[in-house]
JSON list of C-alpha atoms in Angstrom, two decimals:
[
{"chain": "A", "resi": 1, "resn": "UNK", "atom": "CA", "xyz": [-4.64, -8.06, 65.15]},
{"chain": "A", "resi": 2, "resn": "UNK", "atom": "CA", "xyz": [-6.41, -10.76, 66.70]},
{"chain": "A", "resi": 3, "resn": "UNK", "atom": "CA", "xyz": [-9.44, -9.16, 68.09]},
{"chain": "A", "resi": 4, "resn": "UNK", "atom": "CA", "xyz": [-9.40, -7.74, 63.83]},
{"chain": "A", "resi": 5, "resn": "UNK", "atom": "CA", "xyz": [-9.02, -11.83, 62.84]},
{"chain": "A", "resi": 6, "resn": "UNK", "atom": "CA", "xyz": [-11.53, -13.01, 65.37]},
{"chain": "A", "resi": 7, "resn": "UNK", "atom": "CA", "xyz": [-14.03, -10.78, 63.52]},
{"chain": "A", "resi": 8, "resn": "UNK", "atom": "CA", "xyz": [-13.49, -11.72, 60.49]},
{"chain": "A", "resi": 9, "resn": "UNK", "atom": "CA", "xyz": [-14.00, -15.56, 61.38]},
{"chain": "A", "resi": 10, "resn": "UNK", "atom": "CA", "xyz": [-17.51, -14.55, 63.06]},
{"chain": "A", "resi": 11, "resn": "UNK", "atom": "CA", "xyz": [-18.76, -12.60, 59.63]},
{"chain": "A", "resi": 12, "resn": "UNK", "atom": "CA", "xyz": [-17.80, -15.65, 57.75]},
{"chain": "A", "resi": 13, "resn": "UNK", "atom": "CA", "xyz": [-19.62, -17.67, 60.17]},
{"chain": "A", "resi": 14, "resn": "UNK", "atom": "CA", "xyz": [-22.34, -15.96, 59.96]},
{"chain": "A", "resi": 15, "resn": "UNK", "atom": "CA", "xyz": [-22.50, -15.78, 56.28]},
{"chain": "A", "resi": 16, "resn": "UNK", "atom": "CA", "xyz": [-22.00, -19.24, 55.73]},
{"chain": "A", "resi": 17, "resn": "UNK", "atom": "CA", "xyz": [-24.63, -19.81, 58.68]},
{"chain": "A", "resi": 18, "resn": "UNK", "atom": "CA", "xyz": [-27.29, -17.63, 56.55]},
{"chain": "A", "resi": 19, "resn": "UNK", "atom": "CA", "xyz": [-26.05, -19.44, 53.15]},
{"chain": "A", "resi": 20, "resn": "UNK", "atom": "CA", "xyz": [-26.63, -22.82, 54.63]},
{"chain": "A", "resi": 21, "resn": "UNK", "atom": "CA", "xyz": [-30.43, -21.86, 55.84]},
{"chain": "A", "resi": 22, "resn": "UNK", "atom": "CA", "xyz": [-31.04, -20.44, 52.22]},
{"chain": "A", "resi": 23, "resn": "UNK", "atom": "CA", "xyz": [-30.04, -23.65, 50.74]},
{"chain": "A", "resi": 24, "resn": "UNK", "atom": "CA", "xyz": [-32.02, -25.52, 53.31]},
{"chain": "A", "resi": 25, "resn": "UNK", "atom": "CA", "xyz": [-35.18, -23.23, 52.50]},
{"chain": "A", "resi": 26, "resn": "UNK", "atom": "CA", "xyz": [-35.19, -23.80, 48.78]},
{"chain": "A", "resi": 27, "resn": "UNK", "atom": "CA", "xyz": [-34.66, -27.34, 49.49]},
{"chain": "A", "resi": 28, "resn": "UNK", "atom": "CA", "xyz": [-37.52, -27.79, 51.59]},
{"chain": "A", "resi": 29, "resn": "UNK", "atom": "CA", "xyz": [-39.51, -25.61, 48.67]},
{"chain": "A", "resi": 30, "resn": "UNK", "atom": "CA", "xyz": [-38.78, -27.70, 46.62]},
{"chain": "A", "resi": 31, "resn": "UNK", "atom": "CA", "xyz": [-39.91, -30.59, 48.44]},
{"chain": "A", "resi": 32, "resn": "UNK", "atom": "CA", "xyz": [-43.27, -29.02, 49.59]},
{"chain": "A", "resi": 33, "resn": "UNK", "atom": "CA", "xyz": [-44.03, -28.20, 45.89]},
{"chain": "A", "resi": 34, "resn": "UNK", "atom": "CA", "xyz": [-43.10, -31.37, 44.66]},
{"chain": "A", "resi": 35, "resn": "UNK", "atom": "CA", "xyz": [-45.50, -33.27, 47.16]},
{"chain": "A", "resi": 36, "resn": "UNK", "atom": "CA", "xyz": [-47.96, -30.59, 45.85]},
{"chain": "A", "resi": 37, "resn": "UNK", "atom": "CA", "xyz": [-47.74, -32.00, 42.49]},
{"chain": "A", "resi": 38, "resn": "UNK", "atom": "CA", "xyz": [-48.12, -35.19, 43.79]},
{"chain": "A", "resi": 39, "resn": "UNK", "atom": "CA", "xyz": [-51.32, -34.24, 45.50]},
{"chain": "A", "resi": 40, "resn": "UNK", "atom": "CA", "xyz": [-52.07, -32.27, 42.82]},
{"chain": "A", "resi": 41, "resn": "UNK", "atom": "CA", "xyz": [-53.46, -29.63, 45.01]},
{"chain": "A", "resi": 42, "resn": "UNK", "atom": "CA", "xyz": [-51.99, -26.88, 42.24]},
{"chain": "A", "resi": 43, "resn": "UNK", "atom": "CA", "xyz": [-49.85, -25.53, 45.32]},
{"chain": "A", "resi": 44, "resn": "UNK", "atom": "CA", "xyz": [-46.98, -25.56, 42.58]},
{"chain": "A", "resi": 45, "resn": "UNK", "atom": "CA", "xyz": [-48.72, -23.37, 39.66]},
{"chain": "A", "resi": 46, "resn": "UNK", "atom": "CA", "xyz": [-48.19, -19.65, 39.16]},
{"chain": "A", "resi": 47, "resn": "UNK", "atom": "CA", "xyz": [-50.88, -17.06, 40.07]},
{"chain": "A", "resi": 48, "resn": "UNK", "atom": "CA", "xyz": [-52.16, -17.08, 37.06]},
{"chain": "A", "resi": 49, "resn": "UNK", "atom": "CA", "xyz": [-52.97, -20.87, 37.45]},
{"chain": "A", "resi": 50, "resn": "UNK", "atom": "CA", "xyz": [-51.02, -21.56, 34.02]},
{"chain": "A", "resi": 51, "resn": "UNK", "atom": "CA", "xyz": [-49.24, -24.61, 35.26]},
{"chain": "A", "resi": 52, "resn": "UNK", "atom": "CA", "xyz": [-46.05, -22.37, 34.24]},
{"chain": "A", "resi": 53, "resn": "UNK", "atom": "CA", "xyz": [-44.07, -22.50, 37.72]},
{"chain": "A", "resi": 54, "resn": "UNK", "atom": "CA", "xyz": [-44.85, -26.50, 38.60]},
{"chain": "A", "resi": 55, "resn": "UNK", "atom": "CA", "xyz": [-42.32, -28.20, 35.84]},
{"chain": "A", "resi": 56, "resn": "UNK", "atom": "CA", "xyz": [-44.86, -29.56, 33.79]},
{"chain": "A", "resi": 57, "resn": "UNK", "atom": "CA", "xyz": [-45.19, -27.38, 31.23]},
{"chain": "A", "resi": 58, "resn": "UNK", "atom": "CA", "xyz": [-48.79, -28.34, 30.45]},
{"chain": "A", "resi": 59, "resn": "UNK", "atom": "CA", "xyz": [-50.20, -24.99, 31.28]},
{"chain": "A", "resi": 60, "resn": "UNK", "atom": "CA", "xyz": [-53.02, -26.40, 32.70]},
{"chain": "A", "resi": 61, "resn": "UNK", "atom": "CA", "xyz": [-54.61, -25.02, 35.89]},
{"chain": "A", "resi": 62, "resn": "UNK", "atom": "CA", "xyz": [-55.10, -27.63, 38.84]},
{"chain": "A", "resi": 63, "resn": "UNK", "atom": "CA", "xyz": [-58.57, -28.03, 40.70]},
{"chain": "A", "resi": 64, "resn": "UNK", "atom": "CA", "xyz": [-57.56, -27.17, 44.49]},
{"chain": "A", "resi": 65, "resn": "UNK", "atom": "CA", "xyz": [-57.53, -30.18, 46.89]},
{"chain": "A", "resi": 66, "resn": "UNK", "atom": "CA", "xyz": [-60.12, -30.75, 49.04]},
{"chain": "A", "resi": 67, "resn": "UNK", "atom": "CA", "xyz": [-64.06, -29.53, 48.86]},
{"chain": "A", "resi": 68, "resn": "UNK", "atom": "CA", "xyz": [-65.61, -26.25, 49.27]},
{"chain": "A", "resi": 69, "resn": "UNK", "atom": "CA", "xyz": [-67.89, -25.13, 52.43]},
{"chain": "A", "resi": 70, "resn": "UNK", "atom": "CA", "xyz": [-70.57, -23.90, 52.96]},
{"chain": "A", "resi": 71, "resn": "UNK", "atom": "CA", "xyz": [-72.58, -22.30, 56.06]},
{"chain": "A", "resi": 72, "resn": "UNK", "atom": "CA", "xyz": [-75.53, -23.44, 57.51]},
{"chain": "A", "resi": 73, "resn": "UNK", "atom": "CA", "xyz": [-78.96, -21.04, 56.72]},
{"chain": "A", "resi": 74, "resn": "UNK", "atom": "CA", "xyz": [-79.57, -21.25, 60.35]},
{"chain": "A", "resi": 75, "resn": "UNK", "atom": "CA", "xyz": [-77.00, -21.18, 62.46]},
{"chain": "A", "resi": 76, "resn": "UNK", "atom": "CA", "xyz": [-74.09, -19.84, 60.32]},
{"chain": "A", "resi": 77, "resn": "UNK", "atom": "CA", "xyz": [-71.08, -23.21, 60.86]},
{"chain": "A", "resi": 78, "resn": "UNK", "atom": "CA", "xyz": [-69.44, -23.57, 58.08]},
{"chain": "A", "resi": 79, "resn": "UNK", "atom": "CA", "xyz": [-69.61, -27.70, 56.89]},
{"chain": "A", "resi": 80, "resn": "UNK", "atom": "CA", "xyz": [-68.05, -29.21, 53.87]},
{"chain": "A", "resi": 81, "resn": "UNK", "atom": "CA", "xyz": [-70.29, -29.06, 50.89]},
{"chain": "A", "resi": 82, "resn": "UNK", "atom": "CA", "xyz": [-70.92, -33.32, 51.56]},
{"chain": "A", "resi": 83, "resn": "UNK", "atom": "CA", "xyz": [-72.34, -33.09, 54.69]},
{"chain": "A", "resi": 84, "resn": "UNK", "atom": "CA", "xyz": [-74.91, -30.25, 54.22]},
{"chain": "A", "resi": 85, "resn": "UNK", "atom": "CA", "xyz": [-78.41, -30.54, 53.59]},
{"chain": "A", "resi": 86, "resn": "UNK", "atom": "CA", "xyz": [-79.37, -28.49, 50.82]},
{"chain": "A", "resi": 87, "resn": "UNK", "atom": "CA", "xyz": [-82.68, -27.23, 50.50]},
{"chain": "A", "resi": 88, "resn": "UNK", "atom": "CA", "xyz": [-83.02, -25.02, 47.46]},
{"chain": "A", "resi": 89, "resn": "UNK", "atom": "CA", "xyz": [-80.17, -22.46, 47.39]},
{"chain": "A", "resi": 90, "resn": "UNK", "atom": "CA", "xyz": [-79.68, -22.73, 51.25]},
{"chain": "A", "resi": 91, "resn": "UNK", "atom": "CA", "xyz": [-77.13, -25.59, 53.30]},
{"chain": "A", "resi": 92, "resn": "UNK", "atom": "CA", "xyz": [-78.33, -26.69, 56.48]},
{"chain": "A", "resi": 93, "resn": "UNK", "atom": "CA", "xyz": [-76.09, -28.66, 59.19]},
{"chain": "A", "resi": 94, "resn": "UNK", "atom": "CA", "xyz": [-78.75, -30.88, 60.13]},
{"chain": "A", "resi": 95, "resn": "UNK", "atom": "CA", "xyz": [-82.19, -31.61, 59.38]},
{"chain": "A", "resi": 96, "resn": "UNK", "atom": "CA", "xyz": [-83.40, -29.83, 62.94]},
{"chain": "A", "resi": 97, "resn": "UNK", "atom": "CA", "xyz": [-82.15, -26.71, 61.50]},
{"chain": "A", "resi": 98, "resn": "UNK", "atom": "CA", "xyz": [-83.87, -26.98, 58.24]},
{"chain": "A", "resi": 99, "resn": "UNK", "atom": "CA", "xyz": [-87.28, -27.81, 59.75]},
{"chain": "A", "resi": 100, "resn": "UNK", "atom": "CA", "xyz": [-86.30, -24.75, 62.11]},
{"chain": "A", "resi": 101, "resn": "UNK", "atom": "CA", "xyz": [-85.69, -22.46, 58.98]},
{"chain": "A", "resi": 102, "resn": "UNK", "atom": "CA", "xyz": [-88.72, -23.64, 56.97]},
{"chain": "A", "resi": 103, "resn": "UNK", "atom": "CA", "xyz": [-91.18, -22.88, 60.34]},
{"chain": "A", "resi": 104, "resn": "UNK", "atom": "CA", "xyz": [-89.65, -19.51, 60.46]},
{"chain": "A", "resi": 105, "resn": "UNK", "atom": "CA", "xyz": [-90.33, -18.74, 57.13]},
{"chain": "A", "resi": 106, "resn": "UNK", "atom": "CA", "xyz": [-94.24, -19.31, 57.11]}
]
């Protein structure tokens, strides 16, 4: 009988342990998304970028946060679109590389 009662006391520990990290995951959810909204880094909108899953209900779709990259013509890094050198349709991380890639071109 007590080995029987000793068992049952662990399942419900364990349950309650895996109830208690559920909670404590949708919390923290919740959190992240709300900071997302704050950011409004559209972290908190449904795939279909609707706005629908964020609470706002304005069904607008959030620009992502940050800036896109782009890769250098010459030596293939990857920058942020700010600190390239563009040159026609082609990014360049510096202005070496660009006078590099217009000699190899002629």
């Amino acid at each position: 009988m007590g080995k029987l009662l000793s068992w049952i006391i662990l399942i419900g520990l364990v349950w309650a342990a895996i109830k208690l990290l559920q909670i404590s995951q949708r919390k923290r959810e919740a959190a992240r998304r709300a900071a997302a909204d704050a950011f409004g880094d559209g972290a908190g909108t449904d795939e279909a970028g609707s706005g629908a899953g964020n609470g706002t209900g304005s069904g607008v779709a959030r620009k992502p946060f940050g800036e896109s990259m782009v890769q250098c013509a010459h030596c293939g890094v990857f920058m942020p679109r700010s600190a390239a050198l563009p040159h026609g349709d082609r990014f360049y991380c510096d202005s070496e590389h660009q006078r590099l890639d217009s000699n190899r071109g002629t």
